[in-house]
Amino acid sequence: MGIPVFPPRFDSDLLKPFYDGLAQGELRLSACSECGKFHWYPPEVLPCHPEAELVWKPVSTEGVVYTFTTIERSLLPGDHRDEVPFTVVLVASKDTPHLRVPGLFISDDGSEPQCDMSVRLRPVQIGDYWLPAFEPIAA
Ligand SMILES: [Zn+2]
């Protein structure tokens, strides 16, 4: 399995706290400053309290795989042939089972992801930035 080396898109600072959290080994998700409800993907306007602010809070780095897919061919510009295949999972943290956070799937023993598999965050550093990645928790 490969690791995609393209940098995260920083079209705005919206996701900066998420990536800053990864560098600290934390899974930080956006929440409403008024009611505390977590939201993912972070909305520009909160549907629960439109006047409230978006705040970022760490949640459990352990969760379960909701679904996954393996990318066999990169559609990114440039030559990324050495980076495929890689597998992307959507993970529901223990603290936010209603949200699905994307990340790479990595395993040291070559195991394949499965739905409902227990995983933990293991961010991967690529140059100056960190990507969300999850590894299986041994049963
Ligand atoms: Zn709210």
mmCIF file with all atom_site columns, C-alpha atoms and ligand atoms in Angstrom:
data_model
loop_
_atom_site.group_PDB
_atom_site.id
_atom_site.type_symbol
_atom_site.label_atom_id
_atom_site.label_alt_id
_atom_site.label_comp_id
_atom_site.label_asym_id
_atom_site.label_entity_id
_atom_site.label_seq_id
_atom_site.pdbx_PDB_ins_code
_atom_site.Cartn_x
_atom_site.Cartn_y
_atom_site.Cartn_z
_atom_site.occupancy
_atom_site.B_iso_or_equiv
_atom_site.pdbx_formal_charge
_atom_site.auth_seq_id
_atom_site.auth_comp_id
_atom_site.auth_asym_id
_atom_site.auth_atom_id
_atom_site.pdbx_PDB_model_num
ATOM   1   C  CA . MET A 1 1   ? 0.000   0.000  0.000   1.00 0.00 ? 1   MET A CA 1
ATOM   2   C  CA . GLY A 1 2   ? 1.194   3.500  -0.802  1.00 0.00 ? 2   GLY A CA 1
ATOM   3   C  CA . ILE A 1 3   ? 0.747   6.837  0.865   1.00 0.00 ? 3   ILE A CA 1
ATOM   4   C  CA . PRO A 1 4   ? -0.473  9.782  -1.213  1.00 0.00 ? 4   PRO A CA 1
ATOM   5   C  CA . VAL A 1 5   ? 2.008   12.646 -0.875  1.00 0.00 ? 5   VAL A CA 1
ATOM   6   C  CA . PHE A 1 6   ? -0.163  15.469 -2.135  1.00 0.00 ? 6   PHE A CA 1
ATOM   7   C  CA . PRO A 1 7   ? -0.595  18.203 0.488   1.00 0.00 ? 7   PRO A CA 1
ATOM   8   C  CA . PRO A 1 8   ? -3.944  18.940 2.088   1.00 0.00 ? 8   PRO A CA 1
ATOM   9   C  CA . ARG A 1 9   ? -5.844  21.763 0.436   1.00 0.00 ? 9   ARG A CA 1
ATOM   10  C  CA . PHE A 1 10  ? -5.711  24.957 2.428   1.00 0.00 ? 10  PHE A CA 1
ATOM   11  C  CA . ASP A 1 11  ? -8.067  27.098 0.407   1.00 0.00 ? 11  ASP A CA 1
ATOM   12  C  CA . SER A 1 12  ? -9.035  28.648 3.705   1.00 0.00 ? 12  SER A CA 1
ATOM   13  C  CA . ASP A 1 13  ? -8.066  28.264 7.350   1.00 0.00 ? 13  ASP A CA 1
ATOM   14  C  CA . LEU A 1 14  ? -11.252 26.324 8.014   1.00 0.00 ? 14  LEU A CA 1
ATOM   15  C  CA . LEU A 1 15  ? -9.483  22.987 8.537   1.00 0.00 ? 15  LEU A CA 1
ATOM   16  C  CA . LYS A 1 16  ? -6.269  24.322 10.089  1.00 0.00 ? 16  LYS A CA 1
ATOM   17  C  CA . PRO A 1 17  ? -7.286  23.265 13.644  1.00 0.00 ? 17  PRO A CA 1
ATOM   18  C  CA . PHE A 1 18  ? -7.967  19.763 12.362  1.00 0.00 ? 18  PHE A CA 1
ATOM   19  C  CA . TYR A 1 19  ? -4.482  19.465 10.843  1.00 0.00 ? 19  TYR A CA 1
ATOM   20  C  CA . ASP A 1 20  ? -2.845  21.172 13.844  1.00 0.00 ? 20  ASP A CA 1
ATOM   21  C  CA . GLY A 1 21  ? -4.508  18.539 16.032  1.00 0.00 ? 21  GLY A CA 1
ATOM   22  C  CA . LEU A 1 22  ? -3.096  15.712 13.934  1.00 0.00 ? 22  LEU A CA 1
ATOM   23  C  CA . ALA A 1 23  ? 0.403   17.077 14.504  1.00 0.00 ? 23  ALA A CA 1
ATOM   24  C  CA . GLN A 1 24  ? -0.313  16.761 18.257  1.00 0.00 ? 24  GLN A CA 1
ATOM   25  C  CA . GLY A 1 25  ? -1.720  13.246 17.883  1.00 0.00 ? 25  GLY A CA 1
ATOM   26  C  CA . GLU A 1 26  ? -5.243  14.524 18.480  1.00 0.00 ? 26  GLU A CA 1
ATOM   27  C  CA . LEU A 1 27  ? -8.427  14.112 16.513  1.00 0.00 ? 27  LEU A CA 1
ATOM   28  C  CA . ARG A 1 28  ? -10.041 17.550 16.771  1.00 0.00 ? 28  ARG A CA 1
ATOM   29  C  CA . LEU A 1 29  ? -13.529 18.016 15.399  1.00 0.00 ? 29  LEU A CA 1
ATOM   30  C  CA . SER A 1 30  ? -15.587 21.145 15.020  1.00 0.00 ? 30  SER A CA 1
ATOM   31  C  CA . ALA A 1 31  ? -18.412 21.854 17.432  1.00 0.00 ? 31  ALA A CA 1
ATOM   32  C  CA . CYS A 1 32  ? -20.993 24.523 18.160  1.00 0.00 ? 32  CYS A CA 1
ATOM   33  C  CA . SER A 1 33  ? -19.950 27.039 20.842  1.00 0.00 ? 33  SER A CA 1
ATOM   34  C  CA . GLU A 1 34  ? -23.585 27.332 21.951  1.00 0.00 ? 34  GLU A CA 1
ATOM   35  C  CA . CYS A 1 35  ? -24.770 23.731 22.371  1.00 0.00 ? 35  CYS A CA 1
ATOM   36  C  CA . GLY A 1 36  ? -21.559 21.728 21.962  1.00 0.00 ? 36  GLY A CA 1
ATOM   37  C  CA . LYS A 1 37  ? -22.908 19.569 19.143  1.00 0.00 ? 37  LYS A CA 1
ATOM   38  C  CA . PHE A 1 38  ? -20.141 18.211 16.920  1.00 0.00 ? 38  PHE A CA 1
ATOM   39  C  CA . HIS A 1 39  ? -20.271 18.795 13.167  1.00 0.00 ? 39  HIS A CA 1
ATOM   40  C  CA . TRP A 1 40  ? -18.215 17.227 10.407  1.00 0.00 ? 40  TRP A CA 1
ATOM   41  C  CA . TYR A 1 41  ? -17.390 18.508 7.777   1.00 0.00 ? 41  TYR A CA 1
ATOM   42  C  CA . PRO A 1 42  ? -17.111 21.870 9.587   1.00 0.00 ? 42  PRO A CA 1
ATOM   43  C  CA . PRO A 1 43  ? -19.957 24.036 8.340   1.00 0.00 ? 43  PRO A CA 1
ATOM   44  C  CA . GLU A 1 44  ? -19.388 27.699 7.546   1.00 0.00 ? 44  GLU A CA 1
ATOM   45  C  CA . VAL A 1 45  ? -22.704 28.411 9.280   1.00 0.00 ? 45  VAL A CA 1
ATOM   46  C  CA . LEU A 1 46  ? -23.817 26.118 12.092  1.00 0.00 ? 46  LEU A CA 1
ATOM   47  C  CA . PRO A 1 47  ? -27.188 24.520 11.320  1.00 0.00 ? 47  PRO A CA 1
ATOM   48  C  CA . CYS A 1 48  ? -28.067 24.227 15.039  1.00 0.00 ? 48  CYS A CA 1
ATOM   49  C  CA . HIS A 1 49  ? -27.155 27.775 16.094  1.00 0.00 ? 49  HIS A CA 1
ATOM   50  C  CA . PRO A 1 50  ? -26.319 30.002 13.101  1.00 0.00 ? 50  PRO A CA 1
ATOM   51  C  CA . GLU A 1 51  ? -25.164 32.849 15.366  1.00 0.00 ? 51  GLU A CA 1
ATOM   52  C  CA . ALA A 1 52  ? -22.765 30.663 17.353  1.00 0.00 ? 52  ALA A CA 1
ATOM   53  C  CA . GLU A 1 53  ? -19.075 30.144 16.631  1.00 0.00 ? 53  GLU A CA 1
ATOM   54  C  CA . LEU A 1 54  ? -17.262 27.057 15.478  1.00 0.00 ? 54  LEU A CA 1
ATOM   55  C  CA . VAL A 1 55  ? -14.932 25.686 18.144  1.00 0.00 ? 55  VAL A CA 1
ATOM   56  C  CA . TRP A 1 56  ? -12.569 22.719 17.914  1.00 0.00 ? 56  TRP A CA 1
ATOM   57  C  CA . LYS A 1 57  ? -12.408 19.997 20.548  1.00 0.00 ? 57  LYS A CA 1
ATOM   58  C  CA . PRO A 1 58  ? -10.422 16.780 20.791  1.00 0.00 ? 58  PRO A CA 1
ATOM   59  C  CA . VAL A 1 59  ? -12.459 13.574 20.616  1.00 0.00 ? 59  VAL A CA 1
ATOM   60  C  CA . SER A 1 60  ? -11.445 9.984  21.195  1.00 0.00 ? 60  SER A CA 1
ATOM   61  C  CA . THR A 1 61  ? -8.756  8.840  18.782  1.00 0.00 ? 61  THR A CA 1
ATOM   62  C  CA . GLU A 1 62  ? -10.362 5.399  18.820  1.00 0.00 ? 62  GLU A CA 1
ATOM   63  C  CA . GLY A 1 63  ? -13.361 4.450  16.769  1.00 0.00 ? 63  GLY A CA 1
ATOM   64  C  CA . VAL A 1 64  ? -14.718 2.043  14.185  1.00 0.00 ? 64  VAL A CA 1
ATOM   65  C  CA . VAL A 1 65  ? -14.531 1.858  10.416  1.00 0.00 ? 65  VAL A CA 1
ATOM   66  C  CA . TYR A 1 66  ? -17.833 2.884  8.875   1.00 0.00 ? 66  TYR A CA 1
ATOM   67  C  CA . THR A 1 67  ? -16.761 2.157  5.292   1.00 0.00 ? 67  THR A CA 1
ATOM   68  C  CA . PHE A 1 68  ? -13.662 2.133  3.112   1.00 0.00 ? 68  PHE A CA 1
ATOM   69  C  CA . THR A 1 69  ? -12.422 2.111  -0.462  1.00 0.00 ? 69  THR A CA 1
ATOM   70  C  CA . THR A 1 70  ? -9.103  1.428  -2.132  1.00 0.00 ? 70  THR A CA 1
ATOM   71  C  CA . ILE A 1 71  ? -7.783  3.911  -4.682  1.00 0.00 ? 71  ILE A CA 1
ATOM   72  C  CA . GLU A 1 72  ? -6.073  1.968  -7.457  1.00 0.00 ? 72  GLU A CA 1
ATOM   73  C  CA . ARG A 1 73  ? -5.433  4.831  -9.881  1.00 0.00 ? 73  ARG A CA 1
ATOM   74  C  CA . SER A 1 74  ? -4.700  8.433  -9.001  1.00 0.00 ? 74  SER A CA 1
ATOM   75  C  CA . LEU A 1 75  ? -6.641  11.097 -10.867 1.00 0.00 ? 75  LEU A CA 1
ATOM   76  C  CA . LEU A 1 76  ? -4.485  13.885 -9.425  1.00 0.00 ? 76  LEU A CA 1
ATOM   77  C  CA . PRO A 1 77  ? -2.344  16.000 -11.742 1.00 0.00 ? 77  PRO A CA 1
ATOM   78  C  CA . GLY A 1 78  ? 1.244   14.835 -11.922 1.00 0.00 ? 78  GLY A CA 1
ATOM   79  C  CA . ASP A 1 79  ? 2.778   11.414 -11.539 1.00 0.00 ? 79  ASP A CA 1
ATOM   80  C  CA . HIS A 1 80  ? 1.422   9.583  -8.502  1.00 0.00 ? 80  HIS A CA 1
ATOM   81  C  CA . ARG A 1 81  ? 1.861   6.018  -9.733  1.00 0.00 ? 81  ARG A CA 1
ATOM   82  C  CA . ASP A 1 82  ? 4.146   5.111  -6.832  1.00 0.00 ? 82  ASP A CA 1
ATOM   83  C  CA . GLU A 1 83  ? 1.515   6.185  -4.304  1.00 0.00 ? 83  GLU A CA 1
ATOM   84  C  CA . VAL A 1 84  ? -1.248  3.813  -5.325  1.00 0.00 ? 84  VAL A CA 1
ATOM   85  C  CA . PRO A 1 85  ? -2.922  1.742  -4.220  1.00 0.00 ? 85  PRO A CA 1
ATOM   86  C  CA . PHE A 1 86  ? -3.950  3.299  -0.913  1.00 0.00 ? 86  PHE A CA 1
ATOM   87  C  CA . THR A 1 87  ? -7.056  2.766  1.174   1.00 0.00 ? 87  THR A CA 1
ATOM   88  C  CA . VAL A 1 88  ? -9.277  5.474  2.588   1.00 0.00 ? 88  VAL A CA 1
ATOM   89  C  CA . VAL A 1 89  ? -11.565 4.782  5.538   1.00 0.00 ? 89  VAL A CA 1
ATOM   90  C  CA . LEU A 1 90  ? -14.419 6.725  7.052   1.00 0.00 ? 90  LEU A CA 1
ATOM   91  C  CA . VAL A 1 91  ? -14.130 6.411  10.821  1.00 0.00 ? 91  VAL A CA 1
ATOM   92  C  CA . ALA A 1 92  ? -16.665 7.120  13.534  1.00 0.00 ? 92  ALA A CA 1
ATOM   93  C  CA . SER A 1 93  ? -14.893 8.189  16.728  1.00 0.00 ? 93  SER A CA 1
ATOM   94  C  CA . LYS A 1 94  ? -16.174 6.649  19.976  1.00 0.00 ? 94  LYS A CA 1
ATOM   95  C  CA . ASP A 1 95  ? -17.195 10.160 21.063  1.00 0.00 ? 95  ASP A CA 1
ATOM   96  C  CA . THR A 1 96  ? -18.972 11.080 17.826  1.00 0.00 ? 96  THR A CA 1
ATOM   97  C  CA . PRO A 1 97  ? -20.518 7.889  16.397  1.00 0.00 ? 97  PRO A CA 1
ATOM   98  C  CA . HIS A 1 98  ? -22.813 9.957  14.168  1.00 0.00 ? 98  HIS A CA 1
ATOM   99  C  CA . LEU A 1 99  ? -19.873 11.533 12.259  1.00 0.00 ? 99  LEU A CA 1
ATOM   100 C  CA . ARG A 1 100 ? -17.539 9.908  9.739   1.00 0.00 ? 100 ARG A CA 1
ATOM   101 C  CA . VAL A 1 101 ? -14.037 11.318 9.470   1.00 0.00 ? 101 VAL A CA 1
ATOM   102 C  CA . PRO A 1 102 ? -11.905 10.351 6.454   1.00 0.00 ? 102 PRO A CA 1
ATOM   103 C  CA . GLY A 1 103 ? -8.376  9.066  6.765   1.00 0.00 ? 103 GLY A CA 1
ATOM   104 C  CA . LEU A 1 104 ? -5.874  6.654  5.303   1.00 0.00 ? 104 LEU A CA 1
ATOM   105 C  CA . PHE A 1 105 ? -5.884  3.066  6.452   1.00 0.00 ? 105 PHE A CA 1
ATOM   106 C  CA . ILE A 1 106 ? -2.481  1.770  7.499   1.00 0.00 ? 106 ILE A CA 1
ATOM   107 C  CA . SER A 1 107 ? -1.499  -1.530 9.046   1.00 0.00 ? 107 SER A CA 1
ATOM   108 C  CA . ASP A 1 108 ? 1.863   -2.957 9.924   1.00 0.00 ? 108 ASP A CA 1
ATOM   109 C  CA . ASP A 1 109 ? 0.743   -6.543 9.425   1.00 0.00 ? 109 ASP A CA 1
ATOM   110 C  CA . GLY A 1 110 ? -0.934  -6.094 6.048   1.00 0.00 ? 110 GLY A CA 1
ATOM   111 C  CA . SER A 1 111 ? -4.430  -6.605 7.414   1.00 0.00 ? 111 SER A CA 1
ATOM   112 C  CA . GLU A 1 112 ? -7.316  -5.266 5.358   1.00 0.00 ? 112 GLU A CA 1
ATOM   113 C  CA . PRO A 1 113 ? -9.973  -2.917 6.717   1.00 0.00 ? 113 PRO A CA 1
ATOM   114 C  CA . GLN A 1 114 ? -13.432 -4.192 7.521   1.00 0.00 ? 114 GLN A CA 1
ATOM   115 C  CA . CYS A 1 115 ? -16.609 -2.380 8.439   1.00 0.00 ? 115 CYS A CA 1
ATOM   116 C  CA . ASP A 1 116 ? -16.952 -2.087 12.246  1.00 0.00 ? 116 ASP A CA 1
ATOM   117 C  CA . MET A 1 117 ? -13.228 -2.810 12.704  1.00 0.00 ? 117 MET A CA 1
ATOM   118 C  CA . SER A 1 118 ? -11.822 -1.022 15.760  1.00 0.00 ? 118 SER A CA 1
ATOM   119 C  CA . VAL A 1 119 ? -9.140  1.478  14.784  1.00 0.00 ? 119 VAL A CA 1
ATOM   120 C  CA . ARG A 1 120 ? -7.116  4.258  16.363  1.00 0.00 ? 120 ARG A CA 1
ATOM   121 C  CA . LEU A 1 121 ? -5.665  7.447  14.959  1.00 0.00 ? 121 LEU A CA 1
ATOM   122 C  CA . ARG A 1 122 ? -2.059  7.237  13.790  1.00 0.00 ? 122 ARG A CA 1
ATOM   123 C  CA . PRO A 1 123 ? -1.321  10.431 11.844  1.00 0.00 ? 123 PRO A CA 1
ATOM   124 C  CA . VAL A 1 124 ? 1.247   10.193 9.060   1.00 0.00 ? 124 VAL A CA 1
ATOM   125 C  CA . GLN A 1 125 ? 3.751   12.995 8.534   1.00 0.00 ? 125 GLN A CA 1
ATOM   126 C  CA . ILE A 1 126 ? 4.507   13.920 4.929   1.00 0.00 ? 126 ILE A CA 1
ATOM   127 C  CA . GLY A 1 127 ? 7.055   16.722 4.857   1.00 0.00 ? 127 GLY A CA 1
ATOM   128 C  CA . ASP A 1 128 ? 5.604   19.705 6.710   1.00 0.00 ? 128 ASP A CA 1
ATOM   129 C  CA . TYR A 1 129 ? 2.104   18.417 7.125   1.00 0.00 ? 129 TYR A CA 1
ATOM   130 C  CA . TRP A 1 130 ? 0.194   15.549 8.694   1.00 0.00 ? 130 TRP A CA 1
ATOM   131 C  CA . LEU A 1 131 ? -2.473  13.368 7.185   1.00 0.00 ? 131 LEU A CA 1
ATOM   132 C  CA . PRO A 1 132 ? -5.193  11.611 9.162   1.00 0.00 ? 132 PRO A CA 1
ATOM   133 C  CA . ALA A 1 133 ? -4.587  7.864  9.201   1.00 0.00 ? 133 ALA A CA 1
ATOM   134 C  CA . PHE A 1 134 ? -6.018  5.017  11.223  1.00 0.00 ? 134 PHE A CA 1
ATOM   135 C  CA . GLU A 1 135 ? -4.578  1.648  12.197  1.00 0.00 ? 135 GLU A CA 1
ATOM   136 C  CA . PRO A 1 136 ? -6.363  -1.452 13.490  1.00 0.00 ? 136 PRO A CA 1
ATOM   137 C  CA . ILE A 1 137 ? -6.515  -2.035 17.230  1.00 0.00 ? 137 ILE A CA 1
ATOM   138 C  CA . ALA A 1 138 ? -5.398  -5.573 17.975  1.00 0.00 ? 138 ALA A CA 1
ATOM   139 C  CA . ALA A 1 139 ? -8.327  -7.656 19.207  1.00 0.00 ? 139 ALA A CA 1
HETATM 140 ZN ZN . ZN  B 2 .   ? -25.578 24.497 18.422  1.00 0.00 ? 1   ZN  B ZN 1
#
